Structure formats: C-alpha cells, structure tokens
Amino acid sequence: MAGMNAKAPSPETLRRLKEAAGPKGWSEDASEIAPHLVEWREKYRGTTPLLLKPCSTQDVAAIVKICAETRTPLVPQGGNTGLVGGQIPNGEVLLSLKRLNHVRAIDRDNNTLTVESGCILADVQKTAGEADRLFPLSLSAEGSATIGGTISTNAGGTNVLRYGNARDLVLGLEVVLADGRVWDGLRGLRKDNTGYDLKQLFIGAEGTLGVITAAVLKLFPRPRTRETAVVAVPDPEAAVALLHRMQSASGGAVTGFELMPQLGLAFVLRHIAGARAPFAADHPWVVLIELTSSARTSALRSALEETLTLESDKGLVRDAVIARNEREADDFWRLRDSMSEAQKPEGGSIKHDVSVPLSRITAFLKEASEAVVAAEPGVRVVAFGHLGDGNIHFNLSQPVGAEKAAFLARWQTLSDIVHAIVAAHGGSISAEHGLGVMKRDEITRYKSAVEIDLMRQIKRTLDPLNIMNPGKVVLP
Ligand SMILES: Cc1cc2nc3c(=O)[nH]c(=O)nc-3n(C[C@H](O)[C@H](O)[C@H](O)COP(=O)(O)OP(=O)(O)OC[C@H]3O[C@@H](n4cnc5c(N)ncnc54)[C@H](O)[C@@H]3O)c2cc1C
C-alpha cells in the first residue's frame, strides 16, 4: 500500500470541494465509490472521503485551488485500469476525470484531434476513424482506459513498434497545475523549439505533477490493408531474426510483433471461450505478426508469404497461418489479448513488465527463466508480449497445487531475481506500466542517485505542497 494514510479533510474543506464540483460533480455514496477503490488485479485497495467528478477544466482548477489552499492531497483517476496502484487513493480525495469527455476539435489538414482527458481510448480511436484517420494507441484495456490515463502512464500497447508510445503521440496538453492555475499548452505543432518541452514532464508523471485536462493528439493515415499471421518459431532468437527480415521485406510495415509462449496459449485455449488453437501441433513459441499500410496493396501479402516461405526453408519458421479475413485476424489477436485474463484461473500470478534491448531478449529470457525455476521449483513461466519493442510481460504462474497466498508472498523475492537480470542486460523494470506505488521504492535501486535527485527536484518544483498524488512515483 502507499505509505501513510492522508489526513482527513475538514468538513468545511469537503463542503467547499463539493461546491466547486457542482451538484452532479461529487459523491459520498459508498456503492458508487467502491469500484474506484480497487484496481484490476485487486492488488491495491484504497479509501477516500470524497469522490469528485468535475465536468470542466474550470471546475478541476477550482478544486485543485482549494486543495492547495487547504493542503488537501488528491489522486487523479481515469478508467482505473492502471496496473501499479497509481490511481488508488489512500485516504486522499479522489478526482475522477471521466466526465471531462468532450471532443474539442478535429483538424484533418493538421492531422490532429483535441480531446478532453476523460475520453475513453476506444472512443478516441473511433472518432479518428470516422474522420478517415488513425489514432494508433491500442491496448486491451482500451474500452475503459481514458486518454488522460494513457498519457499520464505513457502507455505503450501493441502498435509502439510502428507509431511509438503515448509520449510520441501527444503534441500539446492542457494541465491544471498543483496551485490551481491552468497551463494551456494545447499546441498542434510538429516543430516547436521554444525552450523546455514542458508537456513531456506531465506525460508519464502518473498524476504526480498536475492534472491533465485535455490533449492534442497526432493522427495518421487510416490503414486500408492489414495482413495478420501467427507463426511458430523454435525460440525467441528466431523470433527476433524474423522481425528484422519482415521489416526489411515489408518496407517497415510491421505494426505488431507479439510473442506468445506455448504455456500461455495453452492457458488461453483452456480458459477463454471461443479461443481456437492456431496449429495442429504444439510449438514452444508463437509470434503474432501484423503488417499494415494505408494503401490498398497486395505487396504486404506477398512480403509476408515470401518471407515466411524463405525462413521456413532455413528453419527459422516451423509453421505459419495467415488470416484469410478480418474475423480470423481478430481471432489471432484474441489469443494474444486474452493472455493476461487466462492466467487468472491458474492461480497466483507474479507479474513483471520489463524491457531489454532486442539484442538481449534471448539471453534475458533464458537466464531469468532458469533463475526463477531454481528459486521456486515448479513455477510456470508465461513470458509474452511486445517483442518488437523488447518489452516482455515476464509473468510467473504458481506451481500446480501450490497455495496461492504463499506463492504471492514470494512476489518481491522473485521480482528481485528477475529485475537484477533485467538490469544486468541494460533493461528497465517498468517498460510501460509506470511506477505508481508498486515500484516507487524499488526504482531507487536501478536509477542513479543523480537521476532520482533530479526527479525529486522536479516534483518539489511543480508540486511544492506535495498534494498531487502523493506517495506515488517518487517521494519529494
Ligand atoms: C487488461 C489490461 C491490459 C493492459 N495493457 C496495457 C498495455 O498493453 N500497455 C500499457 O501501457 N498499459 C496497459 N495496461 C495498463 C493501463 O491500461 C494503462 O496504464 C492505462 O494507460 C491507464 O489508463 P486509465 O485511464 O485507466 O488510468 P488510471 O488507471 O485511472 O490512472 C493511471 C495513472 O494515471 C493517473 N491519471 C489518470 N488520469 C489522469 C489525468 N487526467 N491527469 C493526471 N493523472 C492522471 C492516475 O493518478 C494514475 O497514477 C493494461 C491494463 C489492463 C487492465
């Protein structure tokens, strides 16, 4: 849990906050608040004296101003799909941004979309699609995650290889600062060399520096051709080699390159209704490859088929199925997207969201798998994810028949083992989920004292009263 419990706000402060949020802008109803207090994995549970639900930037600014005057800490929350406990309050006032959900502008000539932070990611994608454009950020929680949450966690997902993560997709921000002032940085410029790039401070800050209220997002040409395949490979090394061959052959058209282990697929086939095995035989590793183009072209199909044939002759590819239509492509993606869900019925799962340079993936997977099995005999490694970005969700399912609580009690011990190997390969212990409370203290072991000191100085400068999501990311 996050450090200390926040001091309860006075009744007068609560009254002022409710007034600032407006009649429909707050709740003390326990049943309405309850779903906001527990995260998806049920790893973090929290408390709050008040849920605030403002519907305008001005209301957010008025709320934060009162918080600053009265030194009342607050926790911003979007869709509550974050995986490191950052959005869960620990006695602080909870500020839900979900009612701030208007599309402010779409500029097709400039290829930009300006939206408020509470817009749901899937709706933002849809709005872009209706304008014949693509907003490429995509992740399996996109039906609930908000754009403000994805920006605040610098979310990644399945299209990073081609389009980058949230940080690469934002041109401008509107932010309510910790003193209640509004910074209007809603610029739609691809070139703007006018001093420090302030928006980058708030992107990935997990609500610890300010409240994001709106953003200008980059749009791209909408894909018209999509080719999707599942490919069985003998080992991760072959998968990395195949990625490079596919990039060259397709002219850099690889949008997704996701790794799935045999055990992970077996869990999906066992627990997810409608999931179908892509191959007749089991293979140790499978990659899901997606190529896209905004042109209507048969070139992607040719590149895919030719590369798979060539590499299968060389032994890099053991089997492959190319989707014949959209439905089959979606079925392949369902296998990948269900990988987390399918681990739940298998008991306790200890999760790692790590990245290493692509050149180190093979060594990392081998060393980390051997080390965890040595430390916890019978542990079942389910290492899957965004191979194209060097980002592996190195998850550990409990040994068959083990006691769930006893296994989960080993979380930190096993994580220390995995993270030490990640660090030895020059990797990151949090590739895309952030630090939240989960990795706030641990990160101090992996970043230099200089880097942590700079983070603290930024926190103290932008939030001198430590009211913005205190206890998350870094202690001031
Ligand atoms: C099934 C599943 C799959 C996922 N897959 C991926 C994936 O592939 N890639 C990936 O990167 N993540 C993934 N995630 C994690 C999660 O979806 C992302 O972190 C997402 O960006 C969080 O958005 P949210 O709106 O739910 O934010 P929340 O969970 O509500 O908040 C996350 C953090 O952002 C802060 N915050 C929220 N809104 C604001 C705001 N407007 N201003 C300031 N701070 C704010 C919160 O305080 C908190 O620290 C997944 C999660 C689930 C449950």
XYZ file of C-alpha atoms and ligand atoms in Angstrom:
529
model
C 0.000 0.000 0.000
C 1.027 3.623 -0.476
C 2.915 4.952 2.541
C 0.889 6.875 5.059
C -2.832 7.487 5.125
C -3.719 11.051 4.158
C -5.091 13.290 6.933
C -8.874 13.586 6.621
C -10.018 16.923 5.126
C -12.114 19.124 7.429
C -15.917 19.239 6.898
C -15.511 22.832 5.673
C -12.938 21.764 3.051
C -15.229 18.957 1.889
C -18.117 21.427 1.610
C -16.018 23.816 -0.494
C -14.825 20.989 -2.759
C -18.383 19.783 -3.375
C -19.476 23.312 -4.165
C -16.624 23.709 -6.680
C -17.523 20.408 -8.380
C -21.184 21.345 -8.802
C -24.328 19.414 -7.777
C -23.630 16.368 -10.022
C -19.900 16.587 -9.583
C -19.350 14.656 -6.382
C -20.388 11.539 -4.474
C -20.152 10.130 -0.967
C -22.228 7.093 -1.888
C -20.180 4.039 -0.836
C -21.602 1.821 -3.581
C -20.738 4.362 -6.282
C -17.262 4.933 -4.872
C -16.394 1.229 -4.289
C -15.340 0.324 -7.876
C -12.955 3.291 -7.885
C -11.088 1.948 -4.866
C -9.858 -1.387 -6.145
C -7.639 -1.969 -9.160
C -7.998 -4.573 -11.886
C -5.737 -7.166 -10.284
C -7.164 -6.462 -6.815
C -3.608 -5.894 -5.632
C -4.385 -2.407 -4.312
C -7.426 -1.326 -2.320
C -7.925 2.206 -1.072
C -10.154 4.645 0.776
C -11.374 8.160 0.109
C -13.560 10.643 1.964
C -14.973 12.046 -1.279
C -15.258 11.257 -4.975
C -15.140 14.380 -7.138
C -16.422 14.200 -10.728
C -15.946 17.620 -12.342
C -17.004 18.129 -15.950
C -14.884 21.122 -16.968
C -11.297 22.328 -16.747
C -12.511 25.356 -14.759
C -14.071 23.053 -12.157
C -10.888 20.987 -11.927
C -8.904 24.213 -11.474
C -11.267 25.427 -8.715
C -10.959 22.054 -6.943
C -7.162 21.976 -7.099
C -7.001 25.595 -5.887
C -8.993 24.658 -2.790
C -6.775 21.601 -2.297
C -3.687 23.831 -2.459
C -5.128 26.408 -0.052
C -6.145 23.749 2.461
C -3.223 21.368 1.754
C -5.645 18.621 0.857
C -3.990 15.862 -1.198
C -5.829 14.427 -4.206
C -5.499 11.441 -6.530
C -6.468 11.818 -10.204
C -8.188 8.814 -11.750
C -9.236 7.956 -15.304
C -10.512 4.497 -16.205
C -8.873 2.782 -13.206
C -7.052 0.271 -15.409
C -3.554 1.211 -14.230
C -1.531 -1.754 -13.012
C 0.832 -0.202 -10.443
C -1.635 1.253 -7.930
C -1.113 4.878 -9.025
C -4.826 5.695 -9.311
C -5.889 4.236 -5.954
C -6.306 6.783 -3.119
C -5.059 6.115 0.351
C -7.389 8.449 2.203
C -6.935 11.303 -0.298
C -9.776 12.995 -2.171
C -10.374 11.090 -5.431
C -10.654 13.171 -8.606
C -12.312 11.226 -11.414
C -11.798 12.805 -14.834
C -14.349 10.611 -16.595
C -16.932 13.383 -17.047
C -14.379 15.527 -18.852
C -15.083 13.651 -22.044
C -15.684 16.036 -24.925
C -14.037 16.077 -28.291
C -12.934 19.686 -28.598
C -11.690 19.769 -32.184
C -10.601 17.683 -35.107
C -8.261 19.225 -37.676
C -7.962 16.890 -40.654
C -5.485 19.104 -42.507
C -3.241 19.226 -39.469
C -3.877 15.546 -38.646
C -4.728 16.350 -35.032
C -7.527 15.601 -32.617
C -8.086 17.643 -29.460
C -9.898 15.747 -26.723
C -10.580 16.076 -23.027
C -8.732 13.716 -20.747
C -11.728 11.604 -19.672
C -12.443 10.391 -23.215
C -12.222 6.606 -23.427
C -9.357 5.428 -25.626
C -11.628 3.260 -27.829
C -13.890 6.281 -28.440
C -10.895 8.390 -29.438
C -9.858 5.696 -31.936
C -13.424 5.653 -33.274
C -13.564 9.433 -33.644
C -10.291 9.364 -35.567
C -11.625 6.527 -37.766
C -14.784 8.492 -38.579
C -12.528 11.258 -39.890
C -10.694 8.662 -42.023
C -7.665 8.841 -39.749
C -5.912 6.542 -37.296
C -5.114 7.198 -33.666
C -2.754 4.271 -33.187
C -2.522 3.844 -29.405
C -4.082 0.450 -28.709
C -4.155 -1.840 -25.681
C -6.503 -4.484 -24.387
C -7.937 -2.168 -21.706
C -8.890 0.431 -24.351
C -12.622 0.035 -23.685
C -12.124 1.513 -20.176
C -8.791 3.374 -20.147
C -9.041 7.143 -20.645
C -6.805 9.245 -22.820
C -5.661 11.178 -19.721
C -4.702 7.921 -18.004
C -2.841 6.615 -21.029
C -0.914 9.883 -21.333
C -0.231 10.013 -17.587
C 1.202 6.485 -17.683
C 2.878 6.978 -21.076
C 1.083 3.814 -22.139
C 2.504 1.564 -24.822
C 0.417 -1.293 -26.188
C 0.535 -3.205 -29.427
C 1.426 -0.516 -32.012
C 4.506 1.017 -30.419
C 6.847 -0.617 -32.897
C 5.418 1.489 -35.724
C 3.970 4.594 -34.026
C 5.672 4.958 -30.646
C 4.064 5.129 -27.192
C 1.774 7.817 -25.760
C 4.711 10.209 -25.406
C 5.216 10.125 -29.169
C 1.553 10.707 -29.941
C 0.911 13.914 -27.991
C 1.553 17.354 -29.499
C 0.028 19.506 -26.781
C -1.536 19.402 -23.329
C -3.797 21.406 -21.074
C -2.867 20.869 -17.437
C -4.211 22.092 -14.112
C -1.099 22.781 -12.057
C -0.734 21.978 -8.376
C -1.602 25.578 -7.385
C -4.813 25.553 -9.452
C -3.518 27.577 -12.410
C -4.296 26.248 -15.877
C -1.420 25.789 -18.322
C -2.805 25.968 -21.854
C -0.245 24.097 -23.920
C -2.758 22.828 -26.484
C -0.500 23.408 -29.488
C -0.805 21.281 -32.589
C 2.773 21.791 -33.771
C 5.185 19.171 -35.004
C 8.008 21.646 -34.743
C 8.294 23.970 -31.749
C 11.791 24.599 -30.424
C 10.962 27.266 -27.878
C 12.676 26.105 -24.724
C 11.899 23.231 -22.403
C 9.309 20.772 -23.677
C 7.039 21.063 -20.630
C 4.369 18.647 -21.830
C 6.891 15.813 -21.604
C 7.122 16.376 -17.835
C 3.433 15.656 -17.369
C 3.394 12.692 -19.770
C 4.219 9.602 -17.744
C 4.102 11.537 -14.439
C 1.169 9.406 -13.196
C -0.670 12.443 -11.859
C 2.133 13.500 -9.516
C 2.835 16.866 -11.163
C -0.556 18.116 -12.343
C -3.952 17.074 -13.693
C -4.132 16.646 -17.462
C -7.463 18.012 -18.677
C -7.062 17.912 -22.472
C -4.602 16.885 -25.164
C -3.816 17.447 -28.829
C -3.179 14.026 -30.365
C -1.359 13.098 -33.552
C -3.371 11.333 -36.243
C -2.125 9.152 -39.078
C -3.499 7.853 -42.389
C -6.027 5.092 -41.745
C -4.743 1.628 -42.677
C -6.559 0.046 -45.615
C -4.587 -3.154 -45.857
C -3.931 -5.405 -42.903
C -2.161 -8.751 -43.012
C -2.048 -10.824 -39.832
C -0.306 -14.118 -39.227
C 0.573 -16.431 -36.379
C 3.953 -18.040 -36.820
C 5.537 -20.875 -34.850
C 9.245 -20.371 -34.190
C 11.746 -22.600 -32.400
C 12.973 -19.953 -29.935
C 12.948 -16.206 -29.174
C 16.205 -15.757 -31.100
C 14.443 -16.931 -34.255
C 11.586 -14.542 -33.462
C 13.956 -11.542 -33.281
C 15.645 -12.572 -36.540
C 12.227 -12.955 -38.180
C 11.223 -9.455 -37.034
C 14.182 -7.917 -38.848
C 13.589 -9.949 -42.019
C 9.924 -8.974 -42.002
C 10.725 -5.267 -41.500
C 13.109 -5.283 -44.460
C 10.836 -7.284 -46.735
C 7.756 -5.140 -45.977
C 9.441 -1.734 -46.121
C 8.966 -1.191 -42.367
C 5.248 -2.059 -42.430
C 5.349 -4.221 -39.282
C 2.841 -2.712 -36.841
C 2.636 -5.537 -34.316
C 5.064 -8.264 -33.374
C 3.871 -10.110 -30.285
C 5.436 -13.122 -28.614
C 3.380 -15.915 -27.033
C 4.770 -18.993 -25.282
C 3.224 -22.424 -25.604
C 2.103 -22.439 -21.964
C 0.379 -19.058 -22.315
C -1.505 -20.297 -25.381
C -2.468 -23.470 -23.522
C -3.978 -21.317 -20.724
C -5.931 -19.277 -23.284
C -7.279 -22.394 -25.007
C -8.237 -23.861 -21.634
C -9.990 -20.833 -20.160
C -11.158 -18.436 -22.867
C -14.446 -19.313 -24.530
C -14.224 -19.486 -28.314
C -10.401 -19.475 -28.461
C -9.101 -21.844 -31.142
C -5.641 -23.408 -31.490
C -3.858 -21.920 -34.500
C -1.771 -25.037 -35.192
C -2.409 -28.776 -35.073
C 0.805 -29.337 -33.072
C 2.234 -27.532 -30.045
C 5.205 -25.234 -30.612
C 7.401 -23.695 -27.909
C 6.916 -20.128 -29.156
C 4.434 -18.386 -31.424
C 4.599 -14.831 -32.774
C 1.675 -12.784 -33.952
C 2.754 -10.564 -36.834
C 0.718 -7.711 -38.240
C 1.619 -5.629 -41.276
C -0.438 -2.598 -42.249
C -0.486 0.002 -44.992
C -2.663 2.991 -45.756
C -2.568 1.918 -49.406
C -4.761 -0.790 -50.877
C -1.970 -3.119 -51.829
C -1.147 -6.758 -52.313
C 2.504 -6.031 -51.562
C 2.151 -6.795 -47.850
C 0.665 -10.198 -48.508
C 3.482 -11.024 -50.929
C 6.128 -9.829 -48.454
C 4.554 -11.910 -45.694
C 4.217 -15.082 -47.764
C 7.633 -14.836 -49.354
C 9.413 -14.149 -46.065
C 7.636 -16.973 -44.256
C 8.420 -19.438 -47.079
C 12.050 -18.370 -47.238
C 12.555 -18.521 -43.489
C 10.762 -21.823 -43.151
C 13.262 -23.325 -45.613
C 16.031 -22.034 -43.336
C 14.398 -23.431 -40.181
C 13.523 -20.053 -38.633
C 9.801 -20.723 -39.101
C 8.206 -24.047 -38.137
C 4.631 -23.368 -39.144
C 2.521 -20.359 -40.062
C -1.107 -19.411 -40.651
C -2.059 -16.198 -42.430
C -5.501 -14.817 -41.627
C -7.837 -15.161 -44.600
C -10.189 -12.447 -43.439
C -10.798 -9.859 -40.697
C -12.537 -12.378 -38.476
C -9.542 -14.708 -38.485
C -7.210 -11.775 -37.845
C -9.355 -10.763 -34.856
C -9.303 -14.373 -33.613
C -5.496 -14.320 -33.663
C -5.466 -11.062 -31.711
C -7.921 -12.510 -29.201
C -5.364 -15.201 -28.390
C -2.808 -12.501 -27.593
C -5.209 -10.136 -25.825
C -6.540 -12.924 -23.581
C -3.117 -13.887 -22.323
C -3.406 -11.940 -19.018
C -7.018 -12.939 -18.384
C -6.261 -16.627 -18.975
C -3.646 -16.640 -16.220
C -6.203 -15.747 -13.552
C -7.856 -19.191 -13.267
C -4.402 -20.786 -12.971
C -3.974 -19.248 -9.502
C -1.482 -16.669 -8.303
C 0.492 -14.806 -10.949
C 3.540 -12.681 -10.243
C 3.874 -10.066 -12.979
C 6.841 -8.287 -14.478
C 6.628 -5.585 -17.122
C 10.209 -5.344 -18.286
C 12.186 -4.309 -21.337
C 15.665 -5.074 -22.563
C 17.428 -4.193 -25.826
C 16.213 -6.540 -28.570
C 19.723 -7.913 -28.856
C 19.446 -9.154 -25.235
C 15.972 -10.704 -25.322
C 17.150 -14.268 -25.834
C 19.756 -14.143 -23.076
C 17.349 -12.422 -20.691
C 14.566 -14.982 -21.227
C 16.939 -17.912 -20.759
C 18.667 -16.576 -17.647
C 15.518 -15.266 -15.969
C 13.553 -18.478 -16.641
C 16.320 -20.656 -15.221
C 16.774 -18.405 -12.187
C 13.094 -18.325 -11.183
C 12.688 -22.078 -11.608
C 15.762 -22.612 -9.412
C 14.297 -20.275 -6.759
C 10.740 -21.626 -6.968
C 10.657 -25.184 -8.334
C 7.548 -25.842 -10.385
C 6.877 -22.151 -11.124
C 5.325 -21.768 -14.584
C 6.887 -19.007 -16.688
C 4.493 -17.240 -19.067
C 6.722 -14.723 -20.871
C 4.748 -12.896 -23.551
C 4.194 -9.508 -25.071
C 5.538 -6.767 -27.246
C 8.672 -8.471 -28.537
C 9.118 -5.857 -31.258
C 9.679 -3.245 -28.516
C 11.874 -5.502 -26.373
C 9.011 -5.424 -23.833
C 8.184 -8.734 -22.184
C 5.494 -9.387 -19.599
C 7.525 -11.947 -17.702
C 4.718 -13.485 -15.653
C 5.038 -16.366 -13.234
C 2.075 -18.625 -12.572
C 2.119 -20.533 -9.309
C 3.245 -24.180 -9.324
C 0.322 -26.577 -9.816
C -1.223 -27.343 -6.438
C 0.650 -24.557 -4.614
C -1.129 -22.326 -2.120
C -1.940 -19.001 -3.818
C -1.247 -16.689 -0.876
C 2.050 -18.409 -0.053
C 3.134 -18.103 -3.685
C 2.167 -14.421 -3.917
C 4.085 -13.760 -0.689
C 7.197 -14.607 -2.730
C 6.488 -11.690 -5.135
C 9.339 -9.421 -4.067
C 11.885 -12.235 -3.782
C 11.161 -13.467 -7.299
C 10.951 -9.918 -8.679
C 14.346 -9.092 -7.219
C 15.781 -12.048 -9.125
C 14.111 -11.074 -12.412
C 14.844 -7.360 -12.111
C 18.521 -7.949 -11.323
C 18.826 -9.883 -14.596
C 16.921 -7.151 -16.435
C 19.330 -4.543 -15.045
C 22.360 -6.657 -15.966
C 21.138 -6.566 -19.574
C 20.670 -2.785 -19.545
C 16.872 -3.035 -19.306
C 14.015 -1.318 -17.466
C 11.954 -2.764 -14.588
C 8.889 -0.914 -15.855
C 8.570 -0.868 -19.625
C 5.053 0.534 -19.974
C 3.010 0.375 -16.766
C 4.836 3.046 -14.744
C 5.968 3.091 -11.123
C 2.868 4.029 -9.102
C 3.333 2.725 -5.573
C 4.333 -0.705 -6.727
C 7.831 0.195 -7.945
C 8.347 3.588 -6.286
C 10.953 2.384 -3.812
C 12.418 -0.368 -5.934
C 13.315 2.029 -8.760
C 15.774 3.815 -6.470
C 17.953 0.707 -6.715
C 18.043 0.823 -10.500
C 18.379 4.534 -11.276
C 21.427 6.520 -10.250
C 21.260 8.840 -7.230
C 21.640 11.742 -9.669
C 18.573 10.665 -11.673
C 16.414 10.153 -8.580
C 17.556 13.528 -7.233
C 16.520 15.242 -10.489
C 13.104 13.551 -10.292
C 12.695 14.785 -6.705
C 13.662 18.324 -7.661
C 11.072 18.339 -10.458
C 8.421 17.052 -8.037
C 9.269 19.702 -5.423
C 9.254 22.474 -8.028
C 5.928 21.639 -9.646
C 4.155 20.389 -6.517
C 5.821 22.111 -3.558
C 2.990 21.198 -1.145
C 3.046 17.531 -2.221
C -0.708 17.381 -2.823
C -0.667 15.798 -6.312
C -0.981 12.029 -5.946
C 1.439 11.918 -3.008
C 3.356 8.725 -2.334
C 3.400 7.688 -6.000
C 6.379 7.549 -8.411
C 8.883 9.432 -6.226
C 8.980 10.772 -2.690
C 9.785 14.513 -2.620
C -6.194 -5.818 -19.286
C -5.193 -4.676 -19.268
C -4.282 -4.554 -20.309
C -3.355 -3.510 -20.312
N -2.482 -3.420 -21.357
C -1.590 -2.416 -21.370
C -0.662 -2.294 -22.451
O -0.629 -3.108 -23.372
N 0.185 -1.253 -22.416
C 0.200 -0.325 -21.403
O 0.997 0.596 -21.431
N -0.668 -0.433 -20.374
C -1.545 -1.439 -20.325
N -2.414 -1.546 -19.274
C -2.353 -0.572 -18.177
C -3.398 0.569 -18.289
O -4.387 0.269 -19.184
C -2.730 1.829 -18.703
O -1.835 2.205 -17.697
C -3.720 2.986 -18.957
O -2.957 3.956 -19.582
C -4.357 3.575 -17.735
O -5.426 4.440 -18.133
P -6.615 4.776 -17.117
O -7.462 5.834 -17.704
O -7.300 3.562 -16.684
O -5.787 5.421 -15.910
P -5.929 5.141 -14.354
O -5.674 3.719 -14.057
O -7.180 5.719 -13.828
O -4.695 6.015 -13.823
C -3.372 5.653 -14.113
C -2.421 6.730 -13.550
O -2.603 7.959 -14.236
C -3.045 8.984 -13.342
N -4.068 9.746 -14.072
C -5.194 9.268 -14.663
N -5.816 10.261 -15.323
C -5.078 11.385 -15.131
C -5.197 12.734 -15.566
N -6.200 13.135 -16.344
N -4.256 13.625 -15.172
C -3.226 13.247 -14.388
N -3.064 11.982 -13.956
C -3.973 11.070 -14.330
C -3.554 8.261 -12.109
O -3.413 9.050 -10.952
C -2.649 7.034 -12.074
O -1.421 7.352 -11.481
C -3.349 -2.583 -19.245
C -4.270 -2.710 -18.213
C -5.184 -3.735 -18.208
C -6.176 -3.835 -17.082
